[in-house]
Each structure stands twice: as structure tokens, then as C-alpha cells.
mmCIF file of C-alpha atoms in Angstrom:
data_model
loop_
_atom_site.group_PDB
_atom_site.id
_atom_site.type_symbol
_atom_site.label_atom_id
_atom_site.label_comp_id
_atom_site.label_asym_id
_atom_site.label_seq_id
_atom_site.Cartn_x
_atom_site.Cartn_y
_atom_site.Cartn_z
ATOM 1 C CA MET A 1 24.867 21.911 15.027
ATOM 2 C CA ASN A 2 26.010 18.449 14.157
ATOM 3 C CA GLY A 3 25.447 17.527 10.512
ATOM 4 C CA ASN A 4 23.836 14.380 11.339
ATOM 5 C CA PHE A 5 21.356 16.041 13.836
ATOM 6 C CA ASN A 6 18.299 15.005 11.663
ATOM 7 C CA ILE A 7 19.395 11.580 11.029
ATOM 8 C CA PRO A 8 17.839 9.368 13.714
ATOM 9 C CA LYS A 9 20.150 6.636 14.946
ATOM 10 C CA LYS A 10 17.641 3.858 15.349
ATOM 11 C CA VAL A 11 14.313 3.720 13.529
ATOM 12 C CA LEU A 12 11.226 1.322 13.888
ATOM 13 C CA ILE A 13 9.255 0.791 10.752
ATOM 14 C CA ALA A 14 5.983 -1.170 10.916
ATOM 15 C CA PRO A 15 3.322 -1.655 8.075
ATOM 16 C CA LEU A 16 -0.294 -2.541 8.379
ATOM 17 C CA ASP A 17 -1.199 -6.080 7.427
ATOM 18 C CA TRP A 18 -4.231 -5.432 5.193
ATOM 19 C CA GLY A 19 -2.822 -6.799 1.883
ATOM 20 C CA LEU A 20 0.816 -6.568 0.780
ATOM 21 C CA GLY A 21 0.814 -2.921 -0.271
ATOM 22 C CA HIS A 22 1.666 -1.376 3.060
ATOM 23 C CA ALA A 23 4.816 -3.628 3.403
ATOM 24 C CA THR A 24 5.913 -3.077 -0.225
ATOM 25 C CA ARG A 25 5.673 0.718 -0.024
ATOM 26 C CA CYS A 26 7.872 0.645 3.082
ATOM 27 C CA ILE A 27 10.669 -0.811 1.017
ATOM 28 C CA PRO A 28 11.947 2.549 -0.437
ATOM 29 C CA ILE A 29 11.565 4.233 2.952
ATOM 30 C CA ILE A 30 13.641 1.528 4.608
ATOM 31 C CA GLN A 31 16.212 1.794 1.792
ATOM 32 C CA SER A 32 16.542 5.529 2.402
ATOM 33 C CA PHE A 33 16.953 5.318 6.005
ATOM 34 C CA LEU A 34 19.673 2.662 5.530
ATOM 35 C CA ALA A 35 21.302 4.922 2.863
ATOM 36 C CA MET A 36 21.477 7.727 5.485
ATOM 37 C CA GLY A 37 23.134 5.428 8.018
ATOM 38 C CA SER A 38 20.194 4.760 10.416
ATOM 39 C CA GLU A 39 19.798 1.469 11.964
ATOM 40 C CA VAL A 40 16.383 0.091 10.993
ATOM 41 C CA VAL A 41 14.335 -2.401 12.952
ATOM 42 C CA LEU A 42 11.089 -3.795 11.290
ATOM 43 C CA ALA A 43 7.942 -5.078 12.954
ATOM 44 C CA ALA A 44 5.291 -7.275 11.127
ATOM 45 C CA SER A 45 3.993 -10.845 10.962
ATOM 46 C CA GLY A 46 2.607 -13.222 8.289
ATOM 47 C CA PRO A 47 3.132 -12.411 4.471
ATOM 48 C CA GLN A 48 4.058 -8.911 5.332
ATOM 49 C CA ALA A 49 7.042 -10.150 7.493
ATOM 50 C CA GLN A 50 8.081 -12.615 4.737
ATOM 51 C CA ILE A 51 8.262 -9.864 2.179
ATOM 52 C CA LEU A 52 10.431 -7.627 4.367
ATOM 53 C CA LYS A 53 12.642 -10.511 5.341
ATOM 54 C CA GLN A 54 13.217 -11.430 1.771
ATOM 55 C CA GLU A 55 14.115 -7.850 0.900
ATOM 56 C CA PHE A 56 16.104 -7.175 4.060
ATOM 57 C CA PRO A 57 17.496 -10.490 5.473
ATOM 58 C CA GLN A 58 20.156 -8.528 7.470
ATOM 59 C CA LEU A 59 17.629 -6.457 9.437
ATOM 60 C CA THR A 60 16.055 -7.396 12.870
ATOM 61 C CA LEU A 61 12.299 -8.030 12.438
ATOM 62 C CA LEU A 62 10.206 -8.099 15.610
ATOM 63 C CA PRO A 63 7.086 -10.183 15.473
ATOM 64 C CA LEU A 64 4.094 -7.849 15.740
ATOM 65 C CA PRO A 65 0.535 -9.402 15.295
ATOM 66 C CA GLY A 66 -1.621 -7.686 12.688
ATOM 67 C CA TYR A 67 -5.145 -6.678 12.634
ATOM 68 C CA ALA A 68 -6.059 -10.019 10.869
ATOM 69 C CA VAL A 69 -9.200 -8.411 9.138
ATOM 70 C CA ARG A 70 -11.438 -11.150 7.665
ATOM 71 C CA TYR A 71 -12.957 -10.259 4.338
ATOM 72 C CA SER A 72 -16.179 -11.614 2.818
ATOM 73 C CA LYS A 73 -16.762 -13.521 -0.460
ATOM 74 C CA LYS A 74 -19.363 -11.051 -1.430
ATOM 75 C CA GLY A 75 -18.406 -7.329 -1.814
ATOM 76 C CA THR A 76 -21.841 -6.220 -0.686
ATOM 77 C CA THR A 77 -21.434 -7.647 2.687
ATOM 78 C CA LEU A 78 -17.792 -6.339 3.314
ATOM 79 C CA ALA A 79 -18.843 -3.136 5.140
ATOM 80 C CA LEU A 80 -21.001 -5.065 7.652
ATOM 81 C CA ARG A 81 -18.345 -7.714 8.234
ATOM 82 C CA LEU A 82 -15.712 -5.045 8.942
ATOM 83 C CA LEU A 83 -18.145 -3.341 11.364
ATOM 84 C CA LEU A 84 -18.569 -6.603 13.316
ATOM 85 C CA GLN A 85 -14.825 -6.868 13.539
ATOM 86 C CA ALA A 86 -14.442 -3.225 14.965
ATOM 87 C CA PRO A 87 -14.134 -4.319 18.687
ATOM 88 C CA ARG A 88 -11.342 -6.761 17.915
ATOM 89 C CA ILE A 89 -9.581 -4.122 15.676
ATOM 90 C CA LEU A 90 -9.778 -1.557 18.510
ATOM 91 C CA LYS A 91 -8.345 -4.145 20.870
ATOM 92 C CA THR A 92 -5.478 -4.794 18.628
ATOM 93 C CA ILE A 93 -4.798 -1.040 18.322
ATOM 94 C CA ARG A 94 -4.591 -0.976 22.146
ATOM 95 C CA GLU A 95 -2.364 -3.895 22.234
ATOM 96 C CA GLU A 96 0.159 -2.650 19.799
ATOM 97 C CA TYR A 97 0.286 0.620 21.747
ATOM 98 C CA LEU A 98 1.267 -1.298 24.925
ATOM 99 C CA TRP A 99 3.511 -3.617 22.954
ATOM 100 C CA LEU A 100 5.547 -0.542 21.665
ATOM 101 C CA LYS A 101 5.816 0.817 25.337
ATOM 102 C CA GLN A 102 7.542 -2.459 26.237
ATOM 103 C CA VAL A 103 9.722 -2.720 23.153
ATOM 104 C CA GLN A 104 10.890 0.854 23.394
ATOM 105 C CA LYS A 105 12.429 0.091 26.847
ATOM 106 C CA ILE A 106 14.684 -2.475 25.213
ATOM 107 C CA HIS A 107 15.424 -0.866 21.757
ATOM 108 C CA GLN A 108 15.358 2.891 22.583
ATOM 109 C CA PHE A 109 14.183 3.905 19.096
ATOM 110 C CA LYS A 110 14.737 7.617 18.121
ATOM 111 C CA LEU A 111 11.902 7.577 15.508
ATOM 112 C CA ILE A 112 8.844 5.504 14.830
ATOM 113 C CA VAL A 113 7.314 5.179 11.405
ATOM 114 C CA SER A 114 3.856 3.530 11.385
ATOM 115 C CA ASP A 115 2.298 2.704 8.018
ATOM 116 C CA ASN A 116 -1.518 2.945 9.025
ATOM 117 C CA ARG A 117 -1.043 1.177 12.343
ATOM 118 C CA PHE A 118 -3.023 3.477 14.708
ATOM 119 C CA GLY A 119 -1.497 2.182 17.981
ATOM 120 C CA LEU A 120 2.076 2.564 17.031
ATOM 121 C CA TRP A 121 2.993 5.895 18.627
ATOM 122 C CA HIS A 122 4.955 6.787 21.731
ATOM 123 C CA ARG A 123 4.657 10.009 23.843
ATOM 124 C CA ALA A 124 8.476 10.204 24.361
ATOM 125 C CA VAL A 125 9.535 9.481 20.783
ATOM 126 C CA PRO A 126 8.771 11.234 17.477
ATOM 127 C CA SER A 127 6.123 9.134 15.753
ATOM 128 C CA ILE A 128 5.026 9.419 12.104
ATOM 129 C CA PHE A 129 1.851 8.137 10.750
ATOM 130 C CA ILE A 130 1.883 7.264 6.972
ATOM 131 C CA THR A 131 -1.353 7.099 5.132
ATOM 132 C CA HIS A 132 -2.922 8.167 1.697
ATOM 133 C CA GLN A 133 -6.396 7.602 3.054
ATOM 134 C CA LEU A 134 -7.464 10.739 4.882
ATOM 135 C CA GLN A 135 -10.901 10.485 3.456
ATOM 136 C CA ILE A 136 -12.375 6.941 3.767
ATOM 137 C CA GLN A 137 -14.891 6.357 1.015
ATOM 138 C CA ILE A 138 -18.239 5.450 2.424
ATOM 139 C CA PRO A 139 -21.703 5.524 0.477
ATOM 140 C CA ASN A 140 -23.261 7.341 3.331
ATOM 141 C CA SER A 141 -22.077 10.912 3.777
ATOM 142 C CA TRP A 142 -23.074 11.070 7.448
ATOM 143 C CA LEU A 143 -21.244 7.885 8.299
ATOM 144 C CA GLU A 144 -18.306 8.982 6.042
ATOM 145 C CA LYS A 145 -17.856 12.244 8.246
ATOM 146 C CA LYS A 146 -18.149 10.178 11.491
ATOM 147 C CA ILE A 147 -15.518 7.630 10.289
ATOM 148 C CA GLN A 148 -13.186 10.573 9.193
ATOM 149 C CA ARG A 149 -13.497 12.092 12.756
ATOM 150 C CA ILE A 150 -12.429 8.731 14.195
ATOM 151 C CA ASN A 151 -9.654 8.355 11.768
ATOM 152 C CA TYR A 152 -8.403 11.934 12.584
ATOM 153 C CA LYS A 153 -8.571 11.287 16.310
ATOM 154 C CA TYR A 154 -6.068 8.445 15.934
ATOM 155 C CA ILE A 155 -3.794 10.320 13.422
ATOM 156 C CA GLN A 156 -3.631 13.332 15.759
ATOM 157 C CA ARG A 157 -1.967 11.211 18.383
ATOM 158 C CA PHE A 158 1.103 11.202 16.191
ATOM 159 C CA GLN A 159 3.660 13.961 15.782
ATOM 160 C CA GLN A 160 3.291 14.129 12.097
ATOM 161 C CA CYS A 161 1.416 12.636 9.147
ATOM 162 C CA TRP A 162 3.228 11.731 5.914
ATOM 163 C CA ILE A 163 1.127 11.221 2.820
ATOM 164 C CA PRO A 164 2.435 9.216 -0.088
ATOM 165 C CA ASP A 165 1.166 11.387 -2.874
ATOM 166 C CA SER A 166 1.957 14.825 -4.469
ATOM 167 C CA ILE A 167 -0.048 17.975 -4.043
ATOM 168 C CA GLN A 168 -0.488 18.205 -7.846
ATOM 169 C CA PRO A 169 -0.965 15.888 -9.838
ATOM 170 C CA SER A 170 -2.499 13.772 -7.226
ATOM 171 C CA LEU A 171 -2.613 9.931 -7.692
ATOM 172 C CA ALA A 172 -5.157 9.436 -4.773
ATOM 173 C CA GLY A 173 -7.422 12.307 -5.549
ATOM 174 C CA ASN A 174 -9.919 13.091 -2.794
ATOM 175 C CA LEU A 175 -8.490 10.323 -0.656
ATOM 176 C CA SER A 176 -5.356 12.247 0.168
ATOM 177 C CA HIS A 177 -6.806 15.766 -0.477
ATOM 178 C CA PRO A 178 -9.958 16.072 1.719
ATOM 179 C CA GLN A 179 -11.588 19.408 2.429
ATOM 180 C CA VAL A 180 -10.566 19.332 6.079
ATOM 181 C CA LEU A 181 -7.074 18.040 7.203
ATOM 182 C CA PRO A 182 -6.175 16.537 10.592
ATOM 183 C CA ASP A 183 -4.884 18.931 13.196
ATOM 184 C CA VAL A 184 -1.366 17.746 12.994
ATOM 185 C CA PRO A 185 1.694 18.729 10.623
ATOM 186 C CA MET A 186 0.945 17.217 7.299
ATOM 187 C CA HIS A 187 3.624 16.523 4.566
ATOM 188 C CA TYR A 188 3.036 15.177 1.109
ATOM 189 C CA MET A 189 6.125 12.976 0.652
ATOM 190 C CA GLY A 190 5.498 12.110 -2.937
ATOM 191 C CA PRO A 191 4.286 8.846 -4.356
ATOM 192 C CA ILE A 192 6.420 5.818 -3.330
ATOM 193 C CA SER A 193 7.636 3.132 -5.689
ATOM 194 C CA ARG A 194 10.151 0.299 -5.585
ATOM 195 C CA MET A 195 9.815 0.297 -9.405
ATOM 196 C CA GLN A 196 11.240 2.416 -12.185
ATOM 197 C CA GLN A 197 10.875 2.626 -15.842
ATOM 198 C CA LEU A 198 12.859 -0.019 -17.795
ATOM 199 C CA ASP A 199 13.417 -0.243 -21.534
ATOM 200 C CA LYS A 200 12.714 -3.877 -22.265
ATOM 201 C CA SER A 201 11.286 -5.792 -25.257
ATOM 202 C CA ILE A 202 7.723 -7.108 -24.672
ATOM 203 C CA GLN A 203 7.590 -10.746 -23.788
ATOM 204 C CA TYR A 204 3.938 -10.877 -22.470
ATOM 205 C CA LYS A 205 1.035 -9.222 -23.977
ATOM 206 C CA TYR A 206 -0.913 -9.504 -20.725
ATOM 207 C CA CYS A 207 0.392 -9.783 -17.098
ATOM 208 C CA PHE A 208 -2.208 -10.692 -14.422
ATOM 209 C CA LEU A 209 -0.773 -9.281 -11.174
ATOM 210 C CA LEU A 210 -2.867 -10.646 -8.230
ATOM 211 C CA SER A 211 -2.666 -9.122 -4.667
ATOM 212 C CA GLY A 212 -4.772 -8.324 -1.728
ATOM 213 C CA PRO A 213 -6.621 -10.276 0.852
ATOM 214 C CA GLU A 214 -8.406 -13.666 0.650
ATOM 215 C CA PRO A 215 -10.888 -14.860 -0.483
ATOM 216 C CA GLN A 216 -11.055 -12.162 -3.159
ATOM 217 C CA ARG A 217 -7.482 -12.807 -4.473
ATOM 218 C CA SER A 218 -8.515 -16.434 -5.084
ATOM 219 C CA ILE A 219 -11.889 -15.625 -6.625
ATOM 220 C CA LEU A 220 -10.298 -13.407 -9.201
ATOM 221 C CA GLU A 221 -7.535 -15.967 -9.846
ATOM 222 C CA LYS A 222 -10.090 -18.567 -10.663
ATOM 223 C CA LEU A 223 -12.027 -16.127 -12.964
ATOM 224 C CA ILE A 224 -8.891 -15.372 -14.790
ATOM 225 C CA LEU A 225 -7.864 -19.087 -15.288
ATOM 226 C CA THR A 226 -11.325 -19.987 -16.584
ATOM 227 C CA GLN A 227 -10.929 -17.501 -19.456
ATOM 228 C CA ILE A 228 -7.257 -17.154 -20.137
ATOM 229 C CA ASP A 229 -7.234 -20.095 -22.680
ATOM 230 C CA GLN A 230 -9.469 -17.978 -24.844
ATOM 231 C CA LEU A 231 -6.844 -15.348 -25.310
ATOM 232 C CA ASN A 232 -4.548 -15.710 -28.347
ATOM 233 C CA ALA A 233 -1.636 -14.113 -26.455
ATOM 234 C CA ASN A 234 1.294 -14.931 -24.428
ATOM 235 C CA CYS A 235 0.289 -14.224 -20.736
ATOM 236 C CA LEU A 236 1.830 -14.212 -17.324
ATOM 237 C CA LEU A 237 0.130 -14.709 -14.019
ATOM 238 C CA ILE A 238 1.925 -13.464 -10.824
ATOM 239 C CA ARG A 239 -0.071 -14.957 -7.921
ATOM 240 C CA GLY A 240 1.226 -12.746 -5.145
ATOM 241 C CA LEU A 241 1.698 -15.602 -2.686
ATOM 242 C CA PRO A 242 4.947 -15.278 -0.944
ATOM 243 C CA GLY A 243 5.808 -18.437 0.978
ATOM 244 C CA ALA A 244 2.890 -20.404 -0.406
ATOM 245 C CA GLN A 245 3.359 -24.212 -0.786
ATOM 246 C CA GLN A 246 0.742 -24.952 -3.328
ATOM 247 C CA THR A 247 1.703 -24.225 -6.922
ATOM 248 C CA LEU A 248 -0.256 -24.074 -10.177
ATOM 249 C CA PRO A 249 1.001 -25.713 -13.539
ATOM 250 C CA ALA A 250 1.459 -23.422 -16.469
ATOM 251 C CA THR A 251 -1.023 -23.468 -19.225
ATOM 252 C CA GLN A 252 -0.402 -23.509 -22.881
ATOM 253 C CA ASN A 253 -0.304 -19.732 -23.208
ATOM 254 C CA CYS A 254 0.297 -18.561 -19.554
ATOM 255 C CA THR A 255 3.381 -18.644 -17.501
ATOM 256 C CA ILE A 256 2.642 -18.805 -13.786
ATOM 257 C CA VAL A 257 4.762 -17.228 -11.018
ATOM 258 C CA GLN A 258 4.071 -17.727 -7.315
ATOM 259 C CA HIS A 259 5.636 -14.474 -6.119
ATOM 260 C CA ALA A 260 8.308 -12.184 -7.366
ATOM 261 C CA ALA A 261 10.733 -10.085 -5.192
ATOM 262 C CA THR A 262 11.369 -6.447 -6.270
ATOM 263 C CA ASP A 263 13.889 -6.827 -8.954
ATOM 264 C CA GLU A 264 12.307 -9.879 -10.578
ATOM 265 C CA LEU A 265 8.971 -8.226 -10.525
ATOM 266 C CA MET A 266 10.292 -5.090 -12.077
ATOM 267 C CA GLN A 267 11.715 -7.183 -14.928
ATOM 268 C CA LEU A 268 8.474 -9.002 -15.474
ATOM 269 C CA LEU A 269 6.300 -5.914 -15.451
ATOM 270 C CA ALA A 270 8.630 -4.096 -17.881
ATOM 271 C CA SER A 271 8.366 -7.158 -20.184
ATOM 272 C CA SER A 272 4.508 -6.898 -20.225
ATOM 273 C CA GLU A 273 2.387 -4.622 -22.425
ATOM 274 C CA TYR A 274 -0.670 -4.550 -20.219
ATOM 275 C CA ILE A 275 -0.893 -5.126 -16.536
ATOM 276 C CA ILE A 276 -4.349 -6.392 -15.154
ATOM 277 C CA CYS A 277 -4.370 -5.789 -11.466
ATOM 278 C CA ARG A 278 -6.335 -4.578 -8.383
ATOM 279 C CA SER A 279 -6.715 -0.854 -7.956
ATOM 280 C CA GLY A 280 -4.797 -0.955 -4.585
ATOM 281 C CA TYR A 281 -2.947 2.452 -4.190
ATOM 282 C CA THR A 282 0.623 0.865 -3.880
ATOM 283 C CA SER A 283 0.272 -1.059 -7.081
ATOM 284 C CA LEU A 284 -0.993 2.142 -8.820
ATOM 285 C CA MET A 285 2.082 4.106 -7.531
ATOM 286 C CA GLU A 286 4.430 1.475 -8.779
ATOM 287 C CA LEU A 287 2.847 0.923 -12.208
ATOM 288 C CA MET A 288 2.554 4.690 -12.822
ATOM 289 C CA ALA A 289 6.392 4.980 -11.945
ATOM 290 C CA MET A 290 6.959 2.243 -14.739
ATOM 291 C CA GLN A 291 4.362 3.949 -17.111
ATOM 292 C CA ARG A 292 2.595 0.627 -17.761
ATOM 293 C CA LYS A 293 -0.884 0.306 -19.327
ATOM 294 C CA MET A 294 -3.227 -0.726 -16.533
ATOM 295 C CA ILE A 295 -6.566 -2.606 -16.565
ATOM 296 C CA LEU A 296 -7.965 -2.105 -13.008
ATOM 297 C CA ILE A 297 -10.259 -4.547 -11.305
ATOM 298 C CA PRO A 298 -11.138 -3.257 -7.839
ATOM 299 C CA THR A 299 -11.775 -5.739 -5.053
ATOM 300 C CA PRO A 300 -15.507 -6.051 -4.487
ATOM 301 C CA GLY A 301 -16.752 -4.042 -1.552
ATOM 302 C CA GLN A 302 -13.468 -2.032 -1.249
ATOM 303 C CA THR A 303 -14.803 1.628 -1.824
ATOM 304 C CA GLU A 304 -11.335 2.960 -1.852
ATOM 305 C CA GLN A 305 -10.274 0.774 -4.740
ATOM 306 C CA GLN A 306 -13.526 1.390 -6.554
ATOM 307 C CA TYR A 307 -12.825 5.129 -6.238
ATOM 308 C CA LEU A 308 -9.242 4.911 -7.420
ATOM 309 C CA ALA A 309 -10.222 2.702 -10.531
ATOM 310 C CA ASP A 310 -12.842 5.334 -11.382
ATOM 311 C CA TYR A 311 -10.509 8.173 -10.723
ATOM 312 C CA PHE A 312 -7.664 6.759 -12.831
ATOM 313 C CA MET A 313 -9.923 6.114 -15.730
ATOM 314 C CA GLN A 314 -11.294 9.751 -15.555
ATOM 315 C CA GLN A 315 -7.587 11.017 -15.669
ATOM 316 C CA GLY A 316 -6.735 8.668 -18.701
ATOM 317 C CA TRP A 317 -4.214 6.642 -16.590
ATOM 318 C CA GLY A 318 -5.984 3.324 -16.538
ATOM 319 C CA LEU A 319 -9.030 1.355 -17.761
ATOM 320 C CA ALA A 320 -11.481 0.312 -15.060
ATOM 321 C CA SER A 321 -13.404 -3.033 -15.084
ATOM 322 C CA THR A 322 -15.280 -5.071 -12.526
ATOM 323 C CA GLN A 323 -14.852 -8.554 -11.051
ATOM 324 C CA ASP A 324 -18.494 -9.353 -11.012
ATOM 325 C CA SER A 325 -19.086 -9.154 -14.773
ATOM 326 C CA LEU A 326 -15.503 -9.785 -15.881
ATOM 327 C CA ASP A 327 -15.193 -10.691 -19.668
ATOM 328 C CA LEU A 328 -11.460 -10.825 -20.354
ATOM 329 C CA SER A 329 -11.775 -10.705 -24.195
ATOM 330 C CA ALA A 330 -14.130 -7.662 -24.211
ATOM 331 C CA THR A 331 -12.060 -5.856 -21.506
ATOM 332 C CA LEU A 332 -8.708 -6.353 -23.206
ATOM 333 C CA GLN A 333 -10.233 -5.188 -26.545
ATOM 334 C CA ALA A 334 -11.522 -2.107 -24.751
ATOM 335 C CA ALA A 335 -7.933 -1.566 -23.422
ATOM 336 C CA SER A 336 -6.498 -1.741 -26.891
ATOM 337 C CA GLU A 337 -8.756 1.231 -28.001
ATOM 338 C CA TYR A 338 -8.166 3.260 -24.764
ATOM 339 C CA HIS A 339 -5.766 6.233 -24.827
ATOM 340 C CA TYR A 340 -3.267 5.987 -22.022
ATOM 341 C CA HIS A 341 -1.198 8.872 -20.897
ATOM 342 C CA PHE A 342 1.156 9.301 -17.941
ATOM 343 C CA PRO A 343 1.829 12.617 -15.939
ATOM 344 C CA THR A 344 5.154 13.659 -14.736
ATOM 345 C CA LEU A 345 5.479 12.830 -11.051
ATOM 346 C CA ALA A 346 8.177 13.562 -8.437
ATOM 347 C CA TYR A 347 8.551 10.304 -6.455
ATOM 348 C CA PHE A 348 9.861 9.913 -2.844
ATOM 349 C CA ASN A 349 13.584 9.542 -2.527
ATOM 350 C CA THR A 350 16.362 9.881 0.153
ATOM 351 C CA ASP A 351 16.523 13.706 -0.510
ATOM 352 C CA ARG A 352 12.813 14.022 0.220
ATOM 353 C CA LEU A 353 13.218 11.960 3.379
ATOM 354 C CA GLN A 354 16.000 14.277 4.659
ATOM 355 C CA GLU A 355 13.519 17.249 4.018
ATOM 356 C CA LEU A 356 10.755 15.356 5.952
ATOM 357 C CA LEU A 357 13.291 14.679 8.892
ATOM 358 C CA SER A 358 14.291 18.355 9.093
ATOM 359 C CA ALA A 359 10.796 19.149 9.928
ATOM 360 C CA ILE A 360 10.530 16.891 13.001
ATOM 361 C CA VAL A 361 10.653 18.253 16.541
ATOM 362 C CA TRP A 362 13.344 15.965 18.135
ATOM 363 C CA HIS A 363 13.061 17.066 21.696
ATOM 364 C CA ARG A 364 9.548 17.065 23.407
ATOM 365 C CA HIS A 365 9.151 18.877 26.661
#
């Protein structure tokens, strides 16, 4: 057998467009495929495409429309708003499936890697679905089971599902370890992170790391800016707006950065004692890799982020707060009294990718 048998010659990698996390967590996966000698083609649009193009200017990037989910200003109405958009989301899933059928005729991919894009699978090509969210958090248990069945129905169209988490200790908790798994080969690939722990002197007491969809990103930003002058400390605000034209001026005690690519972001985070951020799963994986002290403010209405913030606080990995009643001074005081600890984790790397590839059935009959 050829030693390169399990190295696909040409790979398509496409992240979901809900926030930036799906795109950023694909970066180490892309790097590993490139390190093995695969040709990688990317598919994305909007801010996700900008991030990937910034990190990999040499790679082909195919324009692929996203799900373009619209979020509400009130967290309490988010579930209803998402439900009303369901027909359009289902239409997009169908369109991306048909898009891939046409693109495959031109590019002849040997492997397809879809980060949470349900329609990006092909009958004739090994197709991998990446998700940490096997159990979608819904307040109603009947509805939660129904949504899980729909989720699994889509996942089971793929040849395999790769989960960016460990079996133990688990960063995603019940989200990635439900009682019932999909009927498709499942592999825990390890947490994924662009970041690693750096030994740097502290320059900023507090780093406010903004991310996620609008309008909630801007709402949190305004809340922070109205209170930041009250803090007697050197602060950093990273707005998380790649390609944005409108900038904000620095305040007396706060440096403001529009967006930071991987290397710059890692340096900034390593120079900060506390990181105040959303509890999106990609942010959590990266900050745990850097062993940073986190203050987590889940996006209102996003039950996954609310669950993760509570779960991290129970484990002693981060302090959970809320956006609706955000009092920065009180929250930061609580963080100074909180006992943080960090577990030992085996993160995804190129060796792990080779193990995952060895489990793929390359020839379908």
C-alpha cells in the first residue's frame, strides 16, 4: 500500500457562517492538511471568507453563500426568530448541496470537510461533518428531542462525524456527550485551537474580546464602553470586526483594536490577565489552550452559550456573568476572588488528523 494512501490529494473545507468561531477553528485543520501535502480549497463568504483569506492568501476560496441567520435584540425572542427563519435555512441547505454537486464536477475533491454546514455532503466523496453540538439545548425537553432527531438525520448523511472535544475531560459537556449518538462513525478529534500558551508579561489587566453575530456584539460593546472609564486599570478592547471601516477612538484607559489575526491575537491575549468574552465554544477552546482567566458573558437567548458558561463555572474553569445585568466593577471583583484551574487537554494536531483519516472508507461501492 502506498504510504500516502490516507492523504487526500484535494480537500474542500467549508465553515458555517454563524459567528466567526466555525471559521477560526478550521484554521488548525487547514494547516494540518497543508502540512501533510494536501491541496486545500476553501468555501465561505462574508467575514468568514475575510478571516480565511487573511490567514491563507495563497489558497483558492470559492464564494459560498451562508445561512445568513438574523438575530434579535432581545434574547427572549431569539428562539421564535430562528423558528421563523427555518424555511429559508432549509432552502439554503438544499442549495449548498446542489452547489457542491456542480463544483465537484470541476474540482474533483477527494475529501469534503463541512463544519456544521448540513448540505455539504456528496454521495461519491467521503464527507466529514464537524460539530460539538450533538445535543442542542432547548428549555422544552420534548422539543429538544425532536430537534436532536432532525440534527441527527442531517449528520447521518455524512460518512463520519468529527467532534472537537475530548472524551474526558470534556470541554463541551452534555453538548458533545449526549446519551444517544448519531448512527454514523463518531470520532472525538480533541479540542481545536489556533492558540498556545505563551510566557509574556502582563500589559493589560482586562481584555474585552468581542465576537458573535449582530446586533448582540454591538450591544455588549456599548455596555462595556459606558462602564470602562470606571475601571482603574489598563484595558484592551478587541472588537472582532474584520474588514470593518468604522473605527472607535481609544479612551484614557483602553486601547481599541478592530480585529487581530491569529499571531497578533495570541500575543494580545497572552499579555492580558483576564479575558472578558462570549462563551462561544471556539473561544473557550482557544482560551483554555492559553490557560487564561475567563469571565464569560453568554449571548442572550443562545442556550448553548448559557449552558457552556454555567458548565465552565461549575468546573472551575471560568466565571459566568450575564449581559442583561452587567456590572463590570462587581463582576471583575468577583473574578479576582474566583479560584481558576485548568485541566490537562490533548489538543488536535496533524498526528491526530492522520489517525482520523486512516478511519475513512475511501472507496464507496
